Structures are given as structure tokens and as C-alpha cells.
PDB file of C-alpha atoms in Angstrom:
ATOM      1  CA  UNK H   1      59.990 -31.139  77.285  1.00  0.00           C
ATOM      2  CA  UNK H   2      60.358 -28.730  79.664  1.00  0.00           C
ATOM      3  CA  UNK H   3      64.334 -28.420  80.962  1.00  0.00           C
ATOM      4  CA  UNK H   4      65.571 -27.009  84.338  1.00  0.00           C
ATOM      5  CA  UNK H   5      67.639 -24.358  83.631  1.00  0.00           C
ATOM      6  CA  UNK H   6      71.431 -25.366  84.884  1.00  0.00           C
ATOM      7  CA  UNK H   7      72.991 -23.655  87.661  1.00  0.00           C
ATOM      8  CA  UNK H   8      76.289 -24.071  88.563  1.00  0.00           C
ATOM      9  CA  UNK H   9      76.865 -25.890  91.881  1.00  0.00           C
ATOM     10  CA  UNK H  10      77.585 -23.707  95.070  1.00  0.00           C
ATOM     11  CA  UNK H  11      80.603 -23.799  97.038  1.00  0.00           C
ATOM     12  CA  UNK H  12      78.550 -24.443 100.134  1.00  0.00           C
ATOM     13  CA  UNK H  13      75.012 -25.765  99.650  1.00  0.00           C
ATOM     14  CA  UNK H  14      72.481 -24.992 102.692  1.00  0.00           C
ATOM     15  CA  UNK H  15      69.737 -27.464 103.319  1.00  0.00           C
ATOM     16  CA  UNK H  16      67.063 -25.024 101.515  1.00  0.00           C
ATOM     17  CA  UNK H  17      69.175 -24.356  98.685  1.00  0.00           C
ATOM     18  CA  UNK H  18      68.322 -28.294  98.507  1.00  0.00           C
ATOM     19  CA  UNK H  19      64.855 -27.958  99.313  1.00  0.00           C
ATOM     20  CA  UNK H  20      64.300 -25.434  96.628  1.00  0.00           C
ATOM     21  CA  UNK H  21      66.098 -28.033  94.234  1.00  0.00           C
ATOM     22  CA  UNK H  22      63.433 -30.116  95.214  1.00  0.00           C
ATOM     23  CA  UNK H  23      60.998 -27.872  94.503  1.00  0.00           C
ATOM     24  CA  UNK H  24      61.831 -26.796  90.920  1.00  0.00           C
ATOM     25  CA  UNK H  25      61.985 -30.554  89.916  1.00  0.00           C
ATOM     26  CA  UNK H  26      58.824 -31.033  91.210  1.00  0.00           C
ATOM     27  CA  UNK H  27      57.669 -28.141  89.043  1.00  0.00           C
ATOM     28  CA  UNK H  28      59.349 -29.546  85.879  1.00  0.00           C
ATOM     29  CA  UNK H  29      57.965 -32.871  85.898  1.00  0.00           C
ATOM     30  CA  UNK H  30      54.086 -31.221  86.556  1.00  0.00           C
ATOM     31  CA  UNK H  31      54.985 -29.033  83.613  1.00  0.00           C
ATOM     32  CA  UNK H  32      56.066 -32.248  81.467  1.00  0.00           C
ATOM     33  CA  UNK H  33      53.410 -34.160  82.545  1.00  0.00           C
ATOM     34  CA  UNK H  34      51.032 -30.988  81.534  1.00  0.00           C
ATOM     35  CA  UNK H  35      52.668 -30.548  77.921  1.00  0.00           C
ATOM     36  CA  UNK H  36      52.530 -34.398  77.144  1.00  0.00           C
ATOM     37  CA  UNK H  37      48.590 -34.575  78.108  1.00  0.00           C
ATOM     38  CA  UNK H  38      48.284 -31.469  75.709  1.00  0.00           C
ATOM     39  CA  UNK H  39      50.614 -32.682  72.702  1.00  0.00           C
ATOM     40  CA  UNK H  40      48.917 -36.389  72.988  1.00  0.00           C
ATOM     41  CA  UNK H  41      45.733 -34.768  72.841  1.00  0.00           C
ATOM     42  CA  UNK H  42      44.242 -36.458  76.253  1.00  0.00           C
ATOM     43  CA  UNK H  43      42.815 -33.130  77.392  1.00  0.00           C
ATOM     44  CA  UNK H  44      39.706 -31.910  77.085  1.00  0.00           C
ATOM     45  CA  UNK H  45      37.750 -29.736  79.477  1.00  0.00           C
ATOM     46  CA  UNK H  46      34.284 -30.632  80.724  1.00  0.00           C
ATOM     47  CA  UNK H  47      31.131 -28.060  80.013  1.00  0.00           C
ATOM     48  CA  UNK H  48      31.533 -25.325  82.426  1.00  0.00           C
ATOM     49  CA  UNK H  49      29.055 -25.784  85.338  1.00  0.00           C
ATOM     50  CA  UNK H  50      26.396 -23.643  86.808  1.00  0.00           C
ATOM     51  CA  UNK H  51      23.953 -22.954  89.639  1.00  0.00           C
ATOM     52  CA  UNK H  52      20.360 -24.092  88.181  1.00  0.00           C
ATOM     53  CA  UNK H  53      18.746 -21.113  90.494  1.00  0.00           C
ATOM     54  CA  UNK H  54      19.619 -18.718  93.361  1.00  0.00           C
ATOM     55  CA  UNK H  55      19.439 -21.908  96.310  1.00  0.00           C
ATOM     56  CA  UNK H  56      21.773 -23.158  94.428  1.00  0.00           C
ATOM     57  CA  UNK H  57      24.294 -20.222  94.073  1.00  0.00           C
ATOM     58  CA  UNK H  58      23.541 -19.652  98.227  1.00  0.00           C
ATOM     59  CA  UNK H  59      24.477 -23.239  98.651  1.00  0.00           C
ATOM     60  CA  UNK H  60      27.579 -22.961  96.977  1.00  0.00           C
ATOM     61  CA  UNK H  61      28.564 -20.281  99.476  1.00  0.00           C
ATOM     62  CA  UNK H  62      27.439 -16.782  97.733  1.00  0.00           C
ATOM     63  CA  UNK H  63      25.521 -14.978 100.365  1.00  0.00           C
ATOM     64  CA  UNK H  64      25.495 -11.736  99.255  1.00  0.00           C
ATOM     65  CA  UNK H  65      22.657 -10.497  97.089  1.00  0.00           C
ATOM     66  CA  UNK H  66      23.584  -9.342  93.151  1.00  0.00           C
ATOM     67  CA  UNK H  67      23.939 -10.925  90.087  1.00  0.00           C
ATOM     68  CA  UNK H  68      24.531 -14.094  89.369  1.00  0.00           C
ATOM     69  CA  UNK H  69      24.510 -16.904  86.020  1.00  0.00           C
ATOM     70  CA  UNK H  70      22.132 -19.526  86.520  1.00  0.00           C
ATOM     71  CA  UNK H  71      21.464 -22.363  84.050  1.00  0.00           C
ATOM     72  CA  UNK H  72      18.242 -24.269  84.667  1.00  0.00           C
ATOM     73  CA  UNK H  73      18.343 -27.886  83.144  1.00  0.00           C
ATOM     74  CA  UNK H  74      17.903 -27.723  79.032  1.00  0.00           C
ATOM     75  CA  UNK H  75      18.550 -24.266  78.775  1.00  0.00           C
ATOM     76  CA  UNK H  76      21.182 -21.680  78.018  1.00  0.00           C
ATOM     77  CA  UNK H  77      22.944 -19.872  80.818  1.00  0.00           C
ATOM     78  CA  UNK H  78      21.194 -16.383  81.828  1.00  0.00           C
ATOM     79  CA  UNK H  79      21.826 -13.513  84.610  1.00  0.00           C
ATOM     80  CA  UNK H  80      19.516 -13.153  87.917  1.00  0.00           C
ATOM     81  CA  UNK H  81      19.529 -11.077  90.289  1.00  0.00           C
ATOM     82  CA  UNK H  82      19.451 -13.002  93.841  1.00  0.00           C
ATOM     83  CA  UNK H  83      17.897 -12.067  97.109  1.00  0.00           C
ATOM     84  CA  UNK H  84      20.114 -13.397  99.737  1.00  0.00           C
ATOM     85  CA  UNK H  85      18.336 -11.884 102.555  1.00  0.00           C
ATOM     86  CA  UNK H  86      14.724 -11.970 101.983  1.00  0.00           C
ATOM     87  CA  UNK H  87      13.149 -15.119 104.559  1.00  0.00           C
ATOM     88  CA  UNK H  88      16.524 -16.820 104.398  1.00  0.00           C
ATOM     89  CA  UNK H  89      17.625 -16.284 101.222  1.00  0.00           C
ATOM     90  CA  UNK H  90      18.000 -18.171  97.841  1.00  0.00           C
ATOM     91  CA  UNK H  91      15.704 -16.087  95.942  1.00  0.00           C
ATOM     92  CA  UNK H  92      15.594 -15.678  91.729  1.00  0.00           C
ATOM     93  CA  UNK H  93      13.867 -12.475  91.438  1.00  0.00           C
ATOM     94  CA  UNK H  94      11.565 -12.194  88.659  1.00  0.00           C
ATOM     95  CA  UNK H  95       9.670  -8.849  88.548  1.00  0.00           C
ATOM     96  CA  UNK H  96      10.324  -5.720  90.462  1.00  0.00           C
ATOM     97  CA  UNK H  97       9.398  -1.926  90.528  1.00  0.00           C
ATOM     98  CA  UNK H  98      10.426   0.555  92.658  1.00  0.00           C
ATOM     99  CA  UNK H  99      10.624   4.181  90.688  1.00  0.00           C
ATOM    100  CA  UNK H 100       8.808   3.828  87.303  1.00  0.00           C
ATOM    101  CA  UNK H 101      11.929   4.487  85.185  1.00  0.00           C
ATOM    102  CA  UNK H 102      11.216   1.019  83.385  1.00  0.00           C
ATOM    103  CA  UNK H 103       7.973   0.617  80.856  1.00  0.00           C
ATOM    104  CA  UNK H 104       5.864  -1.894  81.412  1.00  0.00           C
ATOM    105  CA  UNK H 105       3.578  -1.452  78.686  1.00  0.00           C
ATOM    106  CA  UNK H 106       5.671  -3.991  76.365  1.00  0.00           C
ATOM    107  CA  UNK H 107       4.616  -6.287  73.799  1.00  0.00           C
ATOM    108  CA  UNK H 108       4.333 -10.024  73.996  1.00  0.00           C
ATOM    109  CA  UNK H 109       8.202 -11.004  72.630  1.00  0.00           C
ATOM    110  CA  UNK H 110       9.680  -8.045  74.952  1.00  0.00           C
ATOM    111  CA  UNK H 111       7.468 -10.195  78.417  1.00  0.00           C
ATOM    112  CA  UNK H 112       8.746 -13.369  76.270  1.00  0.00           C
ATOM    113  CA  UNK H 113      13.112 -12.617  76.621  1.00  0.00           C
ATOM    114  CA  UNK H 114      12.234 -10.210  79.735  1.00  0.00           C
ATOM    115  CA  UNK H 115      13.679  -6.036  79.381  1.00  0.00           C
ATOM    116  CA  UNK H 116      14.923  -3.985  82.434  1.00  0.00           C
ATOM    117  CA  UNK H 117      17.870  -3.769  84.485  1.00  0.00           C
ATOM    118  CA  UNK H 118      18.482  -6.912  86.682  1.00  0.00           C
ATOM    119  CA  UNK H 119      19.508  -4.484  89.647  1.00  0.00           C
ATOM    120  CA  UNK H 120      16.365  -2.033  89.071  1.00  0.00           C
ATOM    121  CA  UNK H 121      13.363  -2.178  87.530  1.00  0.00           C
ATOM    122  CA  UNK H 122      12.940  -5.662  85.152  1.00  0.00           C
ATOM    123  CA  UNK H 123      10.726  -8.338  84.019  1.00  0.00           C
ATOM    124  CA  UNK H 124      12.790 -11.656  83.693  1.00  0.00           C
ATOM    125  CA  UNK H 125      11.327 -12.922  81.186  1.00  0.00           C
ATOM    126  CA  UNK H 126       8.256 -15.538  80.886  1.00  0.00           C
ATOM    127  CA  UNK H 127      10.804 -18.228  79.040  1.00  0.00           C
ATOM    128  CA  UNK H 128      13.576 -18.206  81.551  1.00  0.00           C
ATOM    129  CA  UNK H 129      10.427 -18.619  84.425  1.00  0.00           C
ATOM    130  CA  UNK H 130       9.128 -21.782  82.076  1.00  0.00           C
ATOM    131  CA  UNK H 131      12.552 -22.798  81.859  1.00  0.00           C
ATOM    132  CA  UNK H 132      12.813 -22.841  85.459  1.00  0.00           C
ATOM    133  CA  UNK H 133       9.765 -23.672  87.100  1.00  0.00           C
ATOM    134  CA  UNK H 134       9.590 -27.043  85.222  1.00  0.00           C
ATOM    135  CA  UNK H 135      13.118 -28.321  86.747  1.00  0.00           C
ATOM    136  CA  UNK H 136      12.088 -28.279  90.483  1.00  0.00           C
ATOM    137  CA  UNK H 137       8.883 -27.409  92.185  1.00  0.00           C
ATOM    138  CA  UNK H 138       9.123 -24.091  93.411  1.00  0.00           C
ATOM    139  CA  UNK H 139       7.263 -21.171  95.227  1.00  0.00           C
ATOM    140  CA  UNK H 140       6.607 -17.679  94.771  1.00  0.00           C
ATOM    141  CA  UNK H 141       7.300 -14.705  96.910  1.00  0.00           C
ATOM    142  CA  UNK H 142       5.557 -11.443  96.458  1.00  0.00           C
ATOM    143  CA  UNK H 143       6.321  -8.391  98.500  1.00  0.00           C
ATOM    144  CA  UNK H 144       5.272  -4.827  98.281  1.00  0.00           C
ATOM    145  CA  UNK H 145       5.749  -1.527 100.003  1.00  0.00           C
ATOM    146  CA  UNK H 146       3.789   1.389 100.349  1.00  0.00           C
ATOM    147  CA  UNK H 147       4.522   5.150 100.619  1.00  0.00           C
ATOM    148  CA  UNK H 148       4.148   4.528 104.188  1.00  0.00           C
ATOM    149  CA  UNK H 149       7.011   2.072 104.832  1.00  0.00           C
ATOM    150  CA  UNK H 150       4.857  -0.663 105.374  1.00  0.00           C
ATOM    151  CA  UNK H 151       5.201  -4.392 103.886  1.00  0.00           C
ATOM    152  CA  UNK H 152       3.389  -7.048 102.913  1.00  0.00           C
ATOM    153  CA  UNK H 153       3.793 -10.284 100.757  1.00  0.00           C
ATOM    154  CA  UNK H 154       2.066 -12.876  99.724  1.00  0.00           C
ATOM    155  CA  UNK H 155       3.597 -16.332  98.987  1.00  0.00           C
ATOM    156  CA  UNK H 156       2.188 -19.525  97.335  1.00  0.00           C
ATOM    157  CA  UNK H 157       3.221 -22.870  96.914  1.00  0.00           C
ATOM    158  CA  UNK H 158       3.558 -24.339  94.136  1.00  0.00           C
ATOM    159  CA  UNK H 159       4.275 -21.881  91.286  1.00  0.00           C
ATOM    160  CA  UNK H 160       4.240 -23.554  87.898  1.00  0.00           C
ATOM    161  CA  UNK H 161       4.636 -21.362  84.734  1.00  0.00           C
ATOM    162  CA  UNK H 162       3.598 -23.241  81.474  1.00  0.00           C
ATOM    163  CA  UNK H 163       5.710 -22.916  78.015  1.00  0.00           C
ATOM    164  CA  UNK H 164       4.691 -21.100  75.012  1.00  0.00           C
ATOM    165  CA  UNK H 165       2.795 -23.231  73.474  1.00  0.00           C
ATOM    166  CA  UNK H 166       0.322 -22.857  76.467  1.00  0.00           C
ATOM    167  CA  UNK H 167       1.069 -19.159  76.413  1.00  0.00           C
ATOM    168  CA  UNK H 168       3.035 -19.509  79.641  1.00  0.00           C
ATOM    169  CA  UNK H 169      -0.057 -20.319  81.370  1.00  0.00           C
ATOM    170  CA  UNK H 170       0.013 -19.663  85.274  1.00  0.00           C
ATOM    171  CA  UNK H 171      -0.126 -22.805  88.018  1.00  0.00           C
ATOM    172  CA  UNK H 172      -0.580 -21.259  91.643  1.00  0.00           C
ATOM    173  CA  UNK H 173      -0.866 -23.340  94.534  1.00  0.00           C
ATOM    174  CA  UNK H 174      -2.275 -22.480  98.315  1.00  0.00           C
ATOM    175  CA  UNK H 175      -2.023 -18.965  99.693  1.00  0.00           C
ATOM    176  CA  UNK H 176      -0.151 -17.547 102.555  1.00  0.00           C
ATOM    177  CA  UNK H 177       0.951 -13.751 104.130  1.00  0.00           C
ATOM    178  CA  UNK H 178      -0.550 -10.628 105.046  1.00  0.00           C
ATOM    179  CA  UNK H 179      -1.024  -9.028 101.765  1.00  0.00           C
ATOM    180  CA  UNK H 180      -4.129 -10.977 100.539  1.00  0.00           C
ATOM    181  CA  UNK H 181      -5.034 -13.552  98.099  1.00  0.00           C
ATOM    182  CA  UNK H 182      -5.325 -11.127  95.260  1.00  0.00           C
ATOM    183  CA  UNK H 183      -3.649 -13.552  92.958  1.00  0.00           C
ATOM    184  CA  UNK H 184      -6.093 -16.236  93.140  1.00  0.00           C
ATOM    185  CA  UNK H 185      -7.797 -15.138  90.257  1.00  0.00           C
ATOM    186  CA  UNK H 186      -4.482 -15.552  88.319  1.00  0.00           C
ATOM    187  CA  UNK H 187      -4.539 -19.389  89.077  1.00  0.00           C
ATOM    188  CA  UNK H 188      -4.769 -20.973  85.438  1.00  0.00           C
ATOM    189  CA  UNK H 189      -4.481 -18.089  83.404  1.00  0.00           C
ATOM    190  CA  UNK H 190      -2.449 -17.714  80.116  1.00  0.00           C
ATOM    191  CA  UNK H 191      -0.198 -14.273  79.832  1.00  0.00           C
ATOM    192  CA  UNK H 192      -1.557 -11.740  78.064  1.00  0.00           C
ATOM    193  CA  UNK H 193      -0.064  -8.631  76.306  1.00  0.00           C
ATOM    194  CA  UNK H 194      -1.554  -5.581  74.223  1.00  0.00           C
ATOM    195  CA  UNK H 195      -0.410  -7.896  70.913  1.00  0.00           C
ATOM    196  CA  UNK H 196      -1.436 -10.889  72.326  1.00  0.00           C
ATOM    197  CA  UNK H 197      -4.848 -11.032  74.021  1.00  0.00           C
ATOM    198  CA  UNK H 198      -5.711 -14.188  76.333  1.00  0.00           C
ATOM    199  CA  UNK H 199      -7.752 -13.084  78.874  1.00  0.00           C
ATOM    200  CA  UNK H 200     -11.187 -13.980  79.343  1.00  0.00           C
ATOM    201  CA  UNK H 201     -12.990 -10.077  78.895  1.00  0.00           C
ATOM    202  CA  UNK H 202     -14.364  -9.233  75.899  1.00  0.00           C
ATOM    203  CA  UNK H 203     -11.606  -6.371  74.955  1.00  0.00           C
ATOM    204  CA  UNK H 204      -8.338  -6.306  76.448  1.00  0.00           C
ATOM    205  CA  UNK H 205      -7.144  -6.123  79.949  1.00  0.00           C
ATOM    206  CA  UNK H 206      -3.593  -5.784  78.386  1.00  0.00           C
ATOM    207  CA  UNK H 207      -4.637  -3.075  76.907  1.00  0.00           C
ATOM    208  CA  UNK H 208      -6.697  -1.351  79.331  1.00  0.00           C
ATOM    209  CA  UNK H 209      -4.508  -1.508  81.944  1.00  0.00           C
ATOM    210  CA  UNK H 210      -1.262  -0.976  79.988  1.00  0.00           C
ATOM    211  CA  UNK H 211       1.117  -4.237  81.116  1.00  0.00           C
ATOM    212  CA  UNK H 212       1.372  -7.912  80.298  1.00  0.00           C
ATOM    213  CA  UNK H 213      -0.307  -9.967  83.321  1.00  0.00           C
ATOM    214  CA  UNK H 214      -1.781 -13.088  83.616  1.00  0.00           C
ATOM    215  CA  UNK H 215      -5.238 -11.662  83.163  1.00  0.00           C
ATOM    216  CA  UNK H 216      -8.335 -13.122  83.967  1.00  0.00           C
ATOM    217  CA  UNK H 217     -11.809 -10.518  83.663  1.00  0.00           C
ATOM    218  CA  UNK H 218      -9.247  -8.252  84.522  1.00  0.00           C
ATOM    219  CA  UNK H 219      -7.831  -8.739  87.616  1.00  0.00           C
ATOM    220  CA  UNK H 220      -7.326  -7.692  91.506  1.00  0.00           C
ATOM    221  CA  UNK H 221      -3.753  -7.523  91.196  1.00  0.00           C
ATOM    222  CA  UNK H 222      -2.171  -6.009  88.212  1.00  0.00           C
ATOM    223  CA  UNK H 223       2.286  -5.500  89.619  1.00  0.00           C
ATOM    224  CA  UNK H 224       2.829  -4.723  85.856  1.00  0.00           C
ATOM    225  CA  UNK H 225       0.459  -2.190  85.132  1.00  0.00           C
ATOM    226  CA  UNK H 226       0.670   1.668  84.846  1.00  0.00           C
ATOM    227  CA  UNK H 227       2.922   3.813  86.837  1.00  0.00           C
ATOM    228  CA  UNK H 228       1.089   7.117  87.401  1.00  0.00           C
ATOM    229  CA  UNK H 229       3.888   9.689  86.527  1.00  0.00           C
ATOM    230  CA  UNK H 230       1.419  11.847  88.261  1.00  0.00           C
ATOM    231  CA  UNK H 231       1.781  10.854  91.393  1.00  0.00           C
ATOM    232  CA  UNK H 232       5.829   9.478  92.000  1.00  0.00           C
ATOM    233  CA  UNK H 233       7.159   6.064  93.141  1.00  0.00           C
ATOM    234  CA  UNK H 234       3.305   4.718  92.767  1.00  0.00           C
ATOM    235  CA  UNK H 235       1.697   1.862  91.361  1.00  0.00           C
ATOM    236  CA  UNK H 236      -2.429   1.271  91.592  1.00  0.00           C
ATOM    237  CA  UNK H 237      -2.977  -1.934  92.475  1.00  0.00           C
ATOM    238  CA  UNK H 238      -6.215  -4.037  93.775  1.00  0.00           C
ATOM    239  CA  UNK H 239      -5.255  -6.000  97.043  1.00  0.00           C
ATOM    240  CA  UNK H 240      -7.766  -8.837  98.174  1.00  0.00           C
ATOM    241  CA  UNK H 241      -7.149  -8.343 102.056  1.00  0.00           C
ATOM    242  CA  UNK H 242      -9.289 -10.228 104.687  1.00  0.00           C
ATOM    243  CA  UNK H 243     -11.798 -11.201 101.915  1.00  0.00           C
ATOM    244  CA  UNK H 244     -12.319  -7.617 100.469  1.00  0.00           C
ATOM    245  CA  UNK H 245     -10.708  -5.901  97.569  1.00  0.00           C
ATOM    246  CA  UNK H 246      -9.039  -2.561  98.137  1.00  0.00           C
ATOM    247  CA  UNK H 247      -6.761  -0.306  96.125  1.00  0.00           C
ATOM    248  CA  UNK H 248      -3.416   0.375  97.799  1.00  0.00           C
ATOM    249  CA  UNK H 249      -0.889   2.436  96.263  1.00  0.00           C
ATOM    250  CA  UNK H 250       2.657   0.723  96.396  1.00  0.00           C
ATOM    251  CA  UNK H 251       5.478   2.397  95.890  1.00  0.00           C
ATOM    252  CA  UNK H 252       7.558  -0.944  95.715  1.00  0.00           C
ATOM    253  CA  UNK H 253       7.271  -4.554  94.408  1.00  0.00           C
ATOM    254  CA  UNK H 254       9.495  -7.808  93.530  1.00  0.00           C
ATOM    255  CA  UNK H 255       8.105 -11.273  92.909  1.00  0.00           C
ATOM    256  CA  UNK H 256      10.825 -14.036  93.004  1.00  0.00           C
ATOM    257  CA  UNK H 257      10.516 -17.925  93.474  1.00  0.00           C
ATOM    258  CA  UNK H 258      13.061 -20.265  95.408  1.00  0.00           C
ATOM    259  CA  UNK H 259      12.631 -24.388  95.324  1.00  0.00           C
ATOM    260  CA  UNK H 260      10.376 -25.765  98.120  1.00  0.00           C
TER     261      UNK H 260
END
């Protein structure tokens, strides 16, 4: 056990020479009471616990936007990066682009674990967004940015992404925002890569249009596709706005989803 060291009694004691008396016995018998728990074996430390998704890591008081570890319920702990500032916060971000430096055109097992850098360009990865999804209901966010500086974004409620053995097959629910419904089409598709086709074309949308998507015959919105070195900081995509498709070149564009 743990001994106070002896000290050999003062002359003239002062009230806080008591008080600190006080306090190292009060120390010794915590320590004592620590070293028996330990030598009788009567300690042992819970699991480690963490946020299941960015709401949760706001909720526990982190407000700034970064990275955080997450665990949704069944799986292993993984990084996010959270949007704390985006219509109030709370955000897992997914997917975003923003310079090109990050290549899209990635096989199925690469969309599968997710590749990128968590503060730049990334893709999460389509087994962390089953592993999420089916813990909570939650929504999806989409916003994009032109060359311009103006925004848009699209949100829809629910967002459901199925496992692998329904190739991670996508669940939207109703449509709201400025940007257009050009995900509609996605509702109910499976994923689709250049190594794993899905879609419902006769070739390969993957292929064509060089990114994994949700494809359907091929698509109106495509936020994985091609980045034209050509022309910088631009992606081609097809935008369904007030009922008719157009091609807007975005310079910028994160999908994320937060519990509704």
C-alpha cells in the first residue's frame, strides 16, 4: 500500500500546514483504494464510446466543423468529416469536389471502403453510408457551386442506402431546394462502377461517364463523373431545374446526410 512519506513535526504548525495534512491523506487512501481495485482484479474498463454520426458529435458539444470518429451501431469506428455550419449543423459529409485533384474514375471495392482526403476531395465509402443509414432515418443534403458564386442544393427525405448484397441500392424520399430534382431518377437504383455494371443501359454508364453513380439509363445528375482538366475547378453535370434538364458547370459539390 501506498505510505505517506514521514515528516518530522514542526515547531509551530499553521492551520494550512494542517489542511495540507489533510489533503495528502486524502490522496493516500484514493491511491490505496486505486491499487487494491487493480491487485484484486475488480477493474475493468467499459468499450470506449462514440458518436454514431455528426448530430451526435454536435450534441455532445463539438461545434466546429473537422474530423471526427463516429461509430454507427454494428460497425467499427471510422473518421468523418462534419459540417457544423451548413442549415444548423450536424452534418456527415459523404462526397465532395471542389478542385479535381481526387479521381473519381475508381473501381467498385475503391466506392466500396471510400478513397480521398476527408478534408478535400473524398468519397466515404458506400459501406460506412449502409452502415449508417440503416441505424436512424436520415436525409440527404446536396449543395453545389458554380464558377459564378452561386448555390444551390437539393435535399430529400428519407435517404436509405441498401447493403452489398443489394449492391448498395439507393432509397430517396420527397424532394426539396432550388437546385432541381435531378436525382429522382436515382430513386431505386443499385451503384454501379466501370467493374461492376448495374445500370439499366445496354453498355455502361460507369464507363461512359467515368465515375461510380447510382445509374439509371444514365442519368441527369452524375457529382462523380469526369473533371474536365480542360477547363479548371469544373464538373459537367445535368440539373433538372423547374421541370427541364440543363447542363451547369459546378465548380463545387458535397452531399452529406444528418438524422431527421
Amino acid at each position: 500500500m501506498f505510505k505517506t512519506p514521514q515528516v518530522n513535526a514542526c515547531c509551530y504548525c499553521t492551520e494550512e500546514d494542517y489542511g495540507i495534512k489533510q489533503e495528502l491523506e486524502d490522496i493516500k487512501n484514493i491511491l490505496n483504494t486505486l491499487i487494491s481495485t487493480l491487485e484484486n482484479g475488480d477493474y475493468c474498463p467499459g468499450p470506449l464510446s462514440y458518436p454514431s454520426d455528426c448530430l451526435d458529435v454536435q450534441e455532445n458539444g463539438d461545434n466546429m466543423s473537422g474530423v471526427y470518429t463516429i461509430k454507427p451501431d454494428g460497425a467499427d469506428p471510422f473518421q468523418v468529416y462534419c459540417d457544423m455550419d451548413t442549415d444548423g449543423g450536424g452534418w456527415t459529409v459523404f462526397q465532395r469536389r471542389e478542385d479535381g485533384t481526387e479521381d473519381f474514375y475508381r473501381n467498385w471495392d475503391d466506392y466500396e471502403n471510400g478513397f480521398g482526403s476527408l478534408e478535400g476531395e473524398h468519397w466515404l465509402g458506400n459501406e460506412k453510408l449502409y452502415n449508417l443509414t440503416k441505424q436512424k432515418t436520415y436525409g440527404l443534403r446536396v449543395d453545389l457551386e458554380d464558377f459564378e458564386g452561386s448555390s444551390r442544393y437539393a435535399k430529400y427525405n428519407p435517404f436509405v442506402v441498401a447493403g452489398p448484397a443489394d449492391n448498395y441500392r439507393l432509397q430517396l424520399g420527397s424532394y426539396s431546394g432550388d437546385a432541381g430534382n435531378a436525382m429522382g431518377v436515382c430513386q431505386n437504383k443499385q451503384f454501379s462502377t466501370f467493374d461492376q455494371d448495374h445500370d439499366t443501359w445496354g453498355s455502361s454508364c460507369a464507363l461512359r461517364y467515368k465515375g461510380g453513380w447510382w445509374y439509371e439509363h444514365c442519368h441527369y445528375a452524375n457529382l462523380n463523373g469526369e473533371y474536365h482538366k480542360a477547363h479548371p475547378l469544373m464538373v459537367l453535370v445535368s440539373i433538372g431545374h423547374n421541370g427541364k434538364a440543363i447542363h451547369t458547370q459546378l465548380k463545387f459539390t458535397e452531399m452529406k446526410l444528418r438524422p431527421v
